mmCIF file of C-alpha atoms in Angstrom:
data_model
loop_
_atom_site.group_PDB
_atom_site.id
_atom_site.type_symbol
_atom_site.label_atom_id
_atom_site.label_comp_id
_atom_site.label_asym_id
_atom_site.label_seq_id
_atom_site.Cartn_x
_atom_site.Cartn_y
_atom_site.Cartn_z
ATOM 1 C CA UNK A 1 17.442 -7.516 -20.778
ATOM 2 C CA UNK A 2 14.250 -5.660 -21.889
ATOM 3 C CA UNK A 3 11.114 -6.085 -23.645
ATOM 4 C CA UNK A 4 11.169 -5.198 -27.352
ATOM 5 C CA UNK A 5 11.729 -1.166 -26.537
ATOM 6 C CA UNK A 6 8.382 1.256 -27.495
ATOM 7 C CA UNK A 7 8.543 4.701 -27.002
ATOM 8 C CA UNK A 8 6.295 7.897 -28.788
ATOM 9 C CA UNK A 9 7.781 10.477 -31.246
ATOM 10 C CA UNK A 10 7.784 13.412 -28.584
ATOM 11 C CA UNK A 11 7.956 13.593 -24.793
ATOM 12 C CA UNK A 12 8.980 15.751 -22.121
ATOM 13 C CA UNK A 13 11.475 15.291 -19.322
ATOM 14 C CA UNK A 14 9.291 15.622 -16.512
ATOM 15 C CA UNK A 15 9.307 18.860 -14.936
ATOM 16 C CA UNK A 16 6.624 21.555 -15.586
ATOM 17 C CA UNK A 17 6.063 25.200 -13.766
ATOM 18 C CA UNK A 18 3.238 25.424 -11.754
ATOM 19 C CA UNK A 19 1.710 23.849 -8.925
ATOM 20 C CA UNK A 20 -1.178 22.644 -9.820
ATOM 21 C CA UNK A 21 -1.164 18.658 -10.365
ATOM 22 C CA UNK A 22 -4.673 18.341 -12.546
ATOM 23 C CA UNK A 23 -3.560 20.925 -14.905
ATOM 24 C CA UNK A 24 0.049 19.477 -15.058
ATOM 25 C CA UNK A 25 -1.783 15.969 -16.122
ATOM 26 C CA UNK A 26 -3.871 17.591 -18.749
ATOM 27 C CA UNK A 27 -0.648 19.052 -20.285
ATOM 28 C CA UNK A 28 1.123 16.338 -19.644
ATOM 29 C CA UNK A 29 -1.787 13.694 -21.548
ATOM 30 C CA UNK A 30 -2.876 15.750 -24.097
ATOM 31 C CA UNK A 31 0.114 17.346 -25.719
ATOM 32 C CA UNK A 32 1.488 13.976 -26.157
ATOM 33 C CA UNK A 33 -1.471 11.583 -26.692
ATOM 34 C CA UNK A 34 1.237 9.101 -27.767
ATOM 35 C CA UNK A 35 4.231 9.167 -25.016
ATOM 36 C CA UNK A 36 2.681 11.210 -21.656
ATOM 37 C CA UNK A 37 4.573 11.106 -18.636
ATOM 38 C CA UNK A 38 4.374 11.574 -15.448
ATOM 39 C CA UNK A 39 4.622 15.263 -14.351
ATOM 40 C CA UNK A 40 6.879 17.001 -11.334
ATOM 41 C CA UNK A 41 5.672 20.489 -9.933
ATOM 42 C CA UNK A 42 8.991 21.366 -8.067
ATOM 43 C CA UNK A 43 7.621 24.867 -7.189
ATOM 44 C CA UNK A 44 5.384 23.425 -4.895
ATOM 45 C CA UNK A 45 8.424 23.258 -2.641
ATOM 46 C CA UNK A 46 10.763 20.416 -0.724
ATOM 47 C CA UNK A 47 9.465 17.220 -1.238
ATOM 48 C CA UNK A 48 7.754 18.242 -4.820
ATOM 49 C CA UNK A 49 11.806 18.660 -5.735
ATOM 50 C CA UNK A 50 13.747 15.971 -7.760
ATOM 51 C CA UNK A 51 15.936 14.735 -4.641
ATOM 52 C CA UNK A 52 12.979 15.068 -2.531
ATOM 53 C CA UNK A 53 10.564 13.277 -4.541
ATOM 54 C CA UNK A 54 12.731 10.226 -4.919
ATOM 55 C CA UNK A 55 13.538 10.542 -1.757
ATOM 56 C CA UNK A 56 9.790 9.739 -0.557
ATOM 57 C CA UNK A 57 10.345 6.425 -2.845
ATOM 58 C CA UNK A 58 13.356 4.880 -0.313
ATOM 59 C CA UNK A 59 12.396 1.705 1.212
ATOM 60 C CA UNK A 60 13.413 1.718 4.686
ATOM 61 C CA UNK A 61 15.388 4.802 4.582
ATOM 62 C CA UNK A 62 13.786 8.154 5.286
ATOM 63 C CA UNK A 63 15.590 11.691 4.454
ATOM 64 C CA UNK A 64 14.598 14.973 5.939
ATOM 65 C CA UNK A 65 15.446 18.527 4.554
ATOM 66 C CA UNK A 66 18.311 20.542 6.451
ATOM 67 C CA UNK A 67 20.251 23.774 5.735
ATOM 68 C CA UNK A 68 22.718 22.200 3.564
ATOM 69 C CA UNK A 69 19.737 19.944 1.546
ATOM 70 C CA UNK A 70 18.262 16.713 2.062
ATOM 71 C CA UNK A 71 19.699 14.351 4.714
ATOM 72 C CA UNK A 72 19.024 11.194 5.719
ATOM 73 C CA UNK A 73 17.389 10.372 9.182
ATOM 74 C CA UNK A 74 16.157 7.542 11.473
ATOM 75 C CA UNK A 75 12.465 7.733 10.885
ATOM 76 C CA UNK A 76 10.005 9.335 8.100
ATOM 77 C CA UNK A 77 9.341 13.143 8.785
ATOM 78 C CA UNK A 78 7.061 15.972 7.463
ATOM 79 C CA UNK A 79 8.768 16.337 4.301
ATOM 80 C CA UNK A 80 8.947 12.287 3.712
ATOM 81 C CA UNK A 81 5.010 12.308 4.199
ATOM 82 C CA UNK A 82 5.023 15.671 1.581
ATOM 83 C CA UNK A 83 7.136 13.886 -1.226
ATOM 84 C CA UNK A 84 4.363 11.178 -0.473
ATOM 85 C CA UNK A 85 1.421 12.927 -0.760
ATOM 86 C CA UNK A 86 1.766 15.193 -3.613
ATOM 87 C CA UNK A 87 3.335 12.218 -5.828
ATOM 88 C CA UNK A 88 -0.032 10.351 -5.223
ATOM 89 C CA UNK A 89 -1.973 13.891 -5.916
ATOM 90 C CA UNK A 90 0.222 13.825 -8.980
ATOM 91 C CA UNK A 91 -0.609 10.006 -9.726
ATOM 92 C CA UNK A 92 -4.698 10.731 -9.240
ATOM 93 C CA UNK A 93 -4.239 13.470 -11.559
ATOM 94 C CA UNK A 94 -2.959 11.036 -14.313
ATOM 95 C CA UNK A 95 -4.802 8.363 -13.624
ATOM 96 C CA UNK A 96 -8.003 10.218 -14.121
ATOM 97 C CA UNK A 97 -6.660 11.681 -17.691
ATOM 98 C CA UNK A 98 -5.602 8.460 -18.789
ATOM 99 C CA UNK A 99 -8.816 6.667 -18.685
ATOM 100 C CA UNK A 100 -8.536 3.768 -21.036
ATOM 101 C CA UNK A 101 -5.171 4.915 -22.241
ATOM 102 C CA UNK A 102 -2.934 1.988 -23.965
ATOM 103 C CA UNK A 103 0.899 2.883 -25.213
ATOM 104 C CA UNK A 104 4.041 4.167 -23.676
ATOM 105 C CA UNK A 105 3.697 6.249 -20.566
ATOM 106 C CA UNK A 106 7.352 7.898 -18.877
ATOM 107 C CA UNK A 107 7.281 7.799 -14.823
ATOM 108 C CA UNK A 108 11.197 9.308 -13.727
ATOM 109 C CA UNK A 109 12.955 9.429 -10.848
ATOM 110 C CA UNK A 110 16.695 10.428 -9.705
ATOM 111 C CA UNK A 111 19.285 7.591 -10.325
ATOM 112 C CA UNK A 112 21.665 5.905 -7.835
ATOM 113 C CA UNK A 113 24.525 8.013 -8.354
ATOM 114 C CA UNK A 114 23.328 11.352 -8.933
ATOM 115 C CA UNK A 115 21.202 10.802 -5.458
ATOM 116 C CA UNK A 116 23.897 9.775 -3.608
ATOM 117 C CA UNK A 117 25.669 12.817 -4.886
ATOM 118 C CA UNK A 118 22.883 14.422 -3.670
ATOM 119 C CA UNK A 119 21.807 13.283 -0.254
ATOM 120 C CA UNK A 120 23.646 13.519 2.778
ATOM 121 C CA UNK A 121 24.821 11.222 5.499
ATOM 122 C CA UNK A 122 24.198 12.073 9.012
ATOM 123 C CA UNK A 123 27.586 13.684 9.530
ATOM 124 C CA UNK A 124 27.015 16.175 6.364
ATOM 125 C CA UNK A 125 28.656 14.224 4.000
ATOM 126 C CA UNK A 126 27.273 13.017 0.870
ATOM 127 C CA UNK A 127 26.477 9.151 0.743
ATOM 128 C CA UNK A 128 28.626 8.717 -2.221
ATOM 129 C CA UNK A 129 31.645 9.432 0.151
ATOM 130 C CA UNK A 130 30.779 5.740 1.427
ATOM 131 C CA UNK A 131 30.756 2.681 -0.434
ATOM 132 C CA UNK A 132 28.386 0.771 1.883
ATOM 133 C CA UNK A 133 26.176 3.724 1.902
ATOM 134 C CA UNK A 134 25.893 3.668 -1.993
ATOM 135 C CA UNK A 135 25.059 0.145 -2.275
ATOM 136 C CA UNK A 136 22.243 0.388 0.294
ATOM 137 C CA UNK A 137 20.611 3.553 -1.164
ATOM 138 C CA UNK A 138 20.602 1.897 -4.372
ATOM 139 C CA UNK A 139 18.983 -1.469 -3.269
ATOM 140 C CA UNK A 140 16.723 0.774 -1.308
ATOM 141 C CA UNK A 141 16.181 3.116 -4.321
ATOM 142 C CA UNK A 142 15.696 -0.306 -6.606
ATOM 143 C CA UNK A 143 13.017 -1.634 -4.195
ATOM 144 C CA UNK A 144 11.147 1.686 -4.143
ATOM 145 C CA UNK A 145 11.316 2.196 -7.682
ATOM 146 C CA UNK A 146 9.578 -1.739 -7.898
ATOM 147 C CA UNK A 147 6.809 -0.426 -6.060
ATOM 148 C CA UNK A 148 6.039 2.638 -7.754
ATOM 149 C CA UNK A 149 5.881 0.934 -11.143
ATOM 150 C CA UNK A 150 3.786 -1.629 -9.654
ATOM 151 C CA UNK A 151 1.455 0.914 -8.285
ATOM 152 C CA UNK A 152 1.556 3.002 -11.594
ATOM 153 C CA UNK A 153 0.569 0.122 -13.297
ATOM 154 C CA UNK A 154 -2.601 -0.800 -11.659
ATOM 155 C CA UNK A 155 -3.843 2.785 -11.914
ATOM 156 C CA UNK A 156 -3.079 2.665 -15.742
ATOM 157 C CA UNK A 157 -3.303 -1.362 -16.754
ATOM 158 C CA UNK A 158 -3.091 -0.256 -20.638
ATOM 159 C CA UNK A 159 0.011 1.475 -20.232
ATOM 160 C CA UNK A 160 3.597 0.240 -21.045
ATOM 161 C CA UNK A 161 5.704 1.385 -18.693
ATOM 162 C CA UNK A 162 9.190 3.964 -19.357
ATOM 163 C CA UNK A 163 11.299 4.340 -16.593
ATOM 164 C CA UNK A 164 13.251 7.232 -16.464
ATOM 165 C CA UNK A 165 16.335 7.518 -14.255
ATOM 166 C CA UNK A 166 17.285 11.627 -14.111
ATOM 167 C CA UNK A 167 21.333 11.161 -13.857
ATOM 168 C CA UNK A 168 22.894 14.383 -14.206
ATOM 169 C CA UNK A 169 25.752 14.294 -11.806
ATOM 170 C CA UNK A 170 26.998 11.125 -13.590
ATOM 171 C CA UNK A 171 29.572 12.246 -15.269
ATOM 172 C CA UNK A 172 31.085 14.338 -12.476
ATOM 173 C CA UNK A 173 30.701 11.367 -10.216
ATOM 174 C CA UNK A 174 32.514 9.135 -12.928
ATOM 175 C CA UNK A 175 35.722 12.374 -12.750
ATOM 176 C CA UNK A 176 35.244 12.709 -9.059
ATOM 177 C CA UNK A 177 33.940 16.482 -9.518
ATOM 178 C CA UNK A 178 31.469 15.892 -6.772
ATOM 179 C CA UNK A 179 32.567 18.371 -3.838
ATOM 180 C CA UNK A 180 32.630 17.726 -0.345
ATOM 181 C CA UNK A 181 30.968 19.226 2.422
ATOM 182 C CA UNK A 182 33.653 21.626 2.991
ATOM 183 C CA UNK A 183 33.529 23.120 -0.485
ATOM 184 C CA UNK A 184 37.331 22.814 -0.550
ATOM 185 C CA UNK A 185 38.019 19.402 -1.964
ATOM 186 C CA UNK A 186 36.301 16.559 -4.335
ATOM 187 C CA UNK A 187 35.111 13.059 -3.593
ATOM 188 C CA UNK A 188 37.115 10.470 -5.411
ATOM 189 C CA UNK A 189 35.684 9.095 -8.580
ATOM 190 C CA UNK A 190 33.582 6.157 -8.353
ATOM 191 C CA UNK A 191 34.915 3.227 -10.481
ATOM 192 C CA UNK A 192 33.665 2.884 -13.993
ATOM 193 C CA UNK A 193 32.628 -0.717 -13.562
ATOM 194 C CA UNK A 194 31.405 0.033 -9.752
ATOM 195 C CA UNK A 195 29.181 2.764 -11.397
ATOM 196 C CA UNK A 196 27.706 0.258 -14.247
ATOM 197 C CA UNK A 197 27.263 -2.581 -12.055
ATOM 198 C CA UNK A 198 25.204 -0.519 -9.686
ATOM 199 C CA UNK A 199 22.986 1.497 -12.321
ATOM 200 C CA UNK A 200 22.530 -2.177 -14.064
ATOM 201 C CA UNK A 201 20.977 -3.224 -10.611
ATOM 202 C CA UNK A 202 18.459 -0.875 -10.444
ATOM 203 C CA UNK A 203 17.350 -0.520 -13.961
ATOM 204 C CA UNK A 204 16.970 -4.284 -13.250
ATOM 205 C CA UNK A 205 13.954 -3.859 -11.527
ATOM 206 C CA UNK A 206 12.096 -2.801 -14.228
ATOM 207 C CA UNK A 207 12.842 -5.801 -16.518
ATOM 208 C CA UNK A 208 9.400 -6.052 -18.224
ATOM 209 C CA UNK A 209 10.388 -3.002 -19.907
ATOM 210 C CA UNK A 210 12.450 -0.112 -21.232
ATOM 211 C CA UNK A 211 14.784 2.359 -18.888
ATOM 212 C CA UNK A 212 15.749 5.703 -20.059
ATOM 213 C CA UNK A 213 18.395 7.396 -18.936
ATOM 214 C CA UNK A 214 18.676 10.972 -18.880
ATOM 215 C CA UNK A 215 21.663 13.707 -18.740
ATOM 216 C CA UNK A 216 21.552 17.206 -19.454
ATOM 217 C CA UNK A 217 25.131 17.456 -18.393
ATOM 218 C CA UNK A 218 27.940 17.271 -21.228
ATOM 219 C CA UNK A 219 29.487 14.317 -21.979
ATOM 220 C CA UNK A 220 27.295 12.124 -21.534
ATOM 221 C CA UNK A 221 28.964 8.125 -21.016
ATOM 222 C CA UNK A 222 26.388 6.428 -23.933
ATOM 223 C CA UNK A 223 28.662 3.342 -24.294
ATOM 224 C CA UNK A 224 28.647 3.064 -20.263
ATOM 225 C CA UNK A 225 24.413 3.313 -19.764
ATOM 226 C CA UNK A 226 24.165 0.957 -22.797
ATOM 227 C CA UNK A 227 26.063 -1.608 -21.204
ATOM 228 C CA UNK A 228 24.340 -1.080 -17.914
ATOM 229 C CA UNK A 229 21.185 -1.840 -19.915
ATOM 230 C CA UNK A 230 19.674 1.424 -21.345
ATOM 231 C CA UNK A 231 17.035 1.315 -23.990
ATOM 232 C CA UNK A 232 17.034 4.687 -24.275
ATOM 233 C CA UNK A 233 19.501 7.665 -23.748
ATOM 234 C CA UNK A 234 18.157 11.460 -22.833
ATOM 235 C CA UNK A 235 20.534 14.523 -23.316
ATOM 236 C CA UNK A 236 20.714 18.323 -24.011
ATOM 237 C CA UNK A 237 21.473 17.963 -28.043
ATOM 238 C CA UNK A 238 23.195 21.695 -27.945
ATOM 239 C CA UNK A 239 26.022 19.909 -25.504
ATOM 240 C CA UNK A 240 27.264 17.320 -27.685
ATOM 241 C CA UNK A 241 30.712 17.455 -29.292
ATOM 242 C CA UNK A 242 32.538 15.391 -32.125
ATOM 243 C CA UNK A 243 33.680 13.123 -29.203
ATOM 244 C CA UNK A 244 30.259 11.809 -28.458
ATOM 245 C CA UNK A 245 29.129 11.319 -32.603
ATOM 246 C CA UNK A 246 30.783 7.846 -32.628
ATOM 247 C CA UNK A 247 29.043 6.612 -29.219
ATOM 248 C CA UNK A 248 26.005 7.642 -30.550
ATOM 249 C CA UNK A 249 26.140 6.012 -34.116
ATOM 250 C CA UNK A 250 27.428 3.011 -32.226
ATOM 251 C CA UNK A 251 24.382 3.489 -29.717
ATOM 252 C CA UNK A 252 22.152 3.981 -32.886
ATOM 253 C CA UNK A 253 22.691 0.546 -35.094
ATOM 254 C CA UNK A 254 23.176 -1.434 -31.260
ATOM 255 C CA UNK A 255 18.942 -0.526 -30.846
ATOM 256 C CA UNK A 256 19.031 2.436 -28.258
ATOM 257 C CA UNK A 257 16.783 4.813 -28.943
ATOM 258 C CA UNK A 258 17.500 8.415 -28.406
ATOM 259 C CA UNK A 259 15.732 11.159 -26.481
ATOM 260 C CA UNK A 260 17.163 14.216 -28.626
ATOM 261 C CA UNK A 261 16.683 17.421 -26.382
ATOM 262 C CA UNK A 262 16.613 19.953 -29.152
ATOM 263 C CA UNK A 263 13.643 22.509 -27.950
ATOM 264 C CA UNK A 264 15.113 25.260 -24.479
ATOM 265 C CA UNK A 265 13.731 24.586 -21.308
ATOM 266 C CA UNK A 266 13.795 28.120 -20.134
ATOM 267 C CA UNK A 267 11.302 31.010 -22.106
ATOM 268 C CA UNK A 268 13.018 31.608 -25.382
ATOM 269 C CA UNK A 269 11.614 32.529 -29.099
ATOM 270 C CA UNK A 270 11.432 29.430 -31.110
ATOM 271 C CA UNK A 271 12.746 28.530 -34.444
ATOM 272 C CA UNK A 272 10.105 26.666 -36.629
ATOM 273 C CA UNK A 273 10.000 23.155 -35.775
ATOM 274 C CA UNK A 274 11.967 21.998 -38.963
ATOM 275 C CA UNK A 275 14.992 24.125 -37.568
ATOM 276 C CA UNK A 276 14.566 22.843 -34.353
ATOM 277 C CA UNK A 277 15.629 19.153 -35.697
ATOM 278 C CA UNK A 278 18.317 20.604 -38.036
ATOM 279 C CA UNK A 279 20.755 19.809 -36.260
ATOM 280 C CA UNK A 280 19.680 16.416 -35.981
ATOM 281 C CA UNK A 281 19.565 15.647 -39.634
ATOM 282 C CA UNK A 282 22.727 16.696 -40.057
ATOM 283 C CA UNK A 283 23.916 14.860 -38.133
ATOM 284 C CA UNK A 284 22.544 11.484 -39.448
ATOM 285 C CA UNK A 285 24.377 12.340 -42.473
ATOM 286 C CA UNK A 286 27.732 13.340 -41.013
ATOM 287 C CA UNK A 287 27.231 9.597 -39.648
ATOM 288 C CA UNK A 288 25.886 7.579 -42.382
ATOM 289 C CA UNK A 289 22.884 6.383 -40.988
ATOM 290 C CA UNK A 290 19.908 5.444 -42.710
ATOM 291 C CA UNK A 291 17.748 8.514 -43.355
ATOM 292 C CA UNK A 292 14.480 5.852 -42.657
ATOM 293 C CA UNK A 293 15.681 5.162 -39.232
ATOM 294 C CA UNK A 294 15.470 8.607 -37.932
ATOM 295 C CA UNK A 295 12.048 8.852 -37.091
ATOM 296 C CA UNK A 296 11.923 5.470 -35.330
ATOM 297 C CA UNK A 297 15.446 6.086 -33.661
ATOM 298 C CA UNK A 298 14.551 9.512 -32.253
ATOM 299 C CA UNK A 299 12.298 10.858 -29.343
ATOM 300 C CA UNK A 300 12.038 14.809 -29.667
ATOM 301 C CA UNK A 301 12.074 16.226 -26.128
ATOM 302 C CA UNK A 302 13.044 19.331 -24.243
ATOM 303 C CA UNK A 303 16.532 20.029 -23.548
ATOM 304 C CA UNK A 304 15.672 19.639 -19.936
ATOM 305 C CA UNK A 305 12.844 20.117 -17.236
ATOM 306 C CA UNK A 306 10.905 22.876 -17.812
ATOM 307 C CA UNK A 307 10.480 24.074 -14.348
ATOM 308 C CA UNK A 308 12.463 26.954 -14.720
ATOM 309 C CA UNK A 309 9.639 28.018 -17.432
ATOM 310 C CA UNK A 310 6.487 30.366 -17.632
ATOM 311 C CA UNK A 311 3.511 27.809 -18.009
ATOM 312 C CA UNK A 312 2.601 29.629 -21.851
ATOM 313 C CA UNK A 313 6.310 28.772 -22.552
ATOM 314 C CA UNK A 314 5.800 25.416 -21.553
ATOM 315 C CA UNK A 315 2.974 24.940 -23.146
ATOM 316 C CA UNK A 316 4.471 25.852 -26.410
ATOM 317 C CA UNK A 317 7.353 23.605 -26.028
ATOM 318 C CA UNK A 318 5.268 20.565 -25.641
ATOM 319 C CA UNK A 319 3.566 21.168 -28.371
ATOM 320 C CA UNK A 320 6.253 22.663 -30.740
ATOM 321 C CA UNK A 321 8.280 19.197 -29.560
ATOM 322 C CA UNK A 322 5.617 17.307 -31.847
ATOM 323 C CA UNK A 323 5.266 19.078 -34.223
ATOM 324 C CA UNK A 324 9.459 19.037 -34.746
ATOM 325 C CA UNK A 325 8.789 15.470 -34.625
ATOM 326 C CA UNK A 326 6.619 15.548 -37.624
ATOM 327 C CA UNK A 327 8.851 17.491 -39.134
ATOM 328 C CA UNK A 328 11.345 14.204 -38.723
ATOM 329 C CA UNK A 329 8.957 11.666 -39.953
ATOM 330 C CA UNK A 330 7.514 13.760 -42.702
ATOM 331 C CA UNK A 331 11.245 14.645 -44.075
ATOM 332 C CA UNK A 332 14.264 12.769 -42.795
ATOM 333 C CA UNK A 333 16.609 13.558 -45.451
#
């Protein structure tokens, strides 16, 4: 379905502390000079939030924030025109330090399912607790996401564009873990195929190139997002289990690349950058896989957003995510 995949050695998820969207670019550009992304300031409040931010993407639907979270409404709102504005501060700020910039560049938004998880119907409820309401947030989500890329690519014409689709209530919407408004009970779980059909839709409009999807829930359902028409599969690398070692040797030899989180998202001491991809060797071994396809295979990333961090922290994580990548190129074995 996509364009011969590209991605860098080293990205980040998209998150970053802070609220300032020029500095956020700078980090964002020149820690990874060969996979930047887009960045997200979420402290600057609703709106600059993952829901929220997506949110100001809908075509033809409009959400506002209440009590409870973000709800849908009749007509845009304040906090509709804020998820607006600061994403086009936040696309100035990249466009201006990515001036004759040509390679793989990450824009990310929430996916179908973990936004309709997420936002609420006008009765409190979330959207996933109706089927009709699912299947228009996700063509509206689809058509939004169309225009962003389109808009992200005339800013940045040398740029290949990486979609991103943040999906970390997946799996609980796959179990039917998702609560209800009341707290007291679950919403059913959505059905497998339902779930692919819908995320295959949406990555769909991006079909001149690669979609990434990323979880840092456990569990992740590889063989599920690869049929849906991932290129690329982001997770927390500390969550996996011996459960999800065949998906991803299966995932491996099938072409999907993977976006290892192995570096903490939150202020921490850090291992050197050979011991931060460990883990990762070992387990190309305990597979079988070719020590040369390592480097090629792998994208070294946080383990999630990195919101929650100090801005030194962050800035060490970006760069200490490159250099583990070195690490990975330089020795494989």
């Amino acid at each position: 379905m996509n364009a011969t995949p590209s991605f860098g050695p080293a990205t980040a998820i998209g998150s970053l502390p802070g609220t300032d969207a020029r500095e956020a670019a700078k980090a964002a550009t020149g820690s990874f000079e060969d996979f930047p992304f887009l960045p997200e300031l979420p402290a600057r409040g609703p709106g600059a939030d993952m829901i929220g931010r997506t949110a100001g993407l809908l075509v033809e639907l409009y959400a506002r924030v209440e009590p409870s979270g973000w709800r849908l409404g009749d007509r845009p709102g304040r906090d509709t025109r804020r998820a607006v504005s600061w994403l086009g501060e936040d696309l100035d700020a990249l466009e201006e330090f990515t001036q004759d910039y040509e390679g793989p560049l990450k824009v990310q938004a929430v996916g179908p399912w973990t936004l309709a998880a997420a936002l609420e119907l006008r009765n409190g409820e979330a959207v996933l607790s109706d089927h009709g309401a699912c299947r228009d947030l996700a063509a509206s989500l689809g058509e939004g996401l169309r225009l962003h890329l389109a808009e992200v690519g005339r800013r940045i014409p040398g740029a290949r564009l990486v979609l991103q689709l943040d999906e970390p209530s997946l799996t609980a919407v796959l179990r039917g873990h998702v609560r209800t408004a009341s707290g007291y009970r679950t919403h059913r779980a959505v059905d497998r195929q339902v779930v692919e059909s819908t995320l295959r839709d949406v990555m769909g409009v991006h079909a001149d190139g690669p979609v990434a999807v990323h979880s840092c829930a456990p569990d992740v359902p590889f063989a599920l997002l690869r049929r849906a028409g991932a290129a690329a599969v982001s997770f927390d690398f500390s969550l996996l289990t011996e459960r999800d070692e065949e998906a991803i040797g299966e995932a491996v030899e099938g072409g999907t690349q993977l976006f290892v989180g192995v570096v903490p998202g939150t202020d921490t001491a850090l291992s050197d950058p050979a011991g931060s991809v460990m883990g990762v060797r070992t387990l190309w071994r305990r597979l079988g896989l070719q020590p040369g396809l390592l480097a090629e295979a792998v994208t070294v990333t946080p383990s999630c957003g990195l919101a929650g961090s100090s801005p030194a922290y962050a800035r060490q994580a970006l760069a200490h995510c490159v250099r583990a990548a070195r690490s990975l190129a330089d020795n494989p074995e």
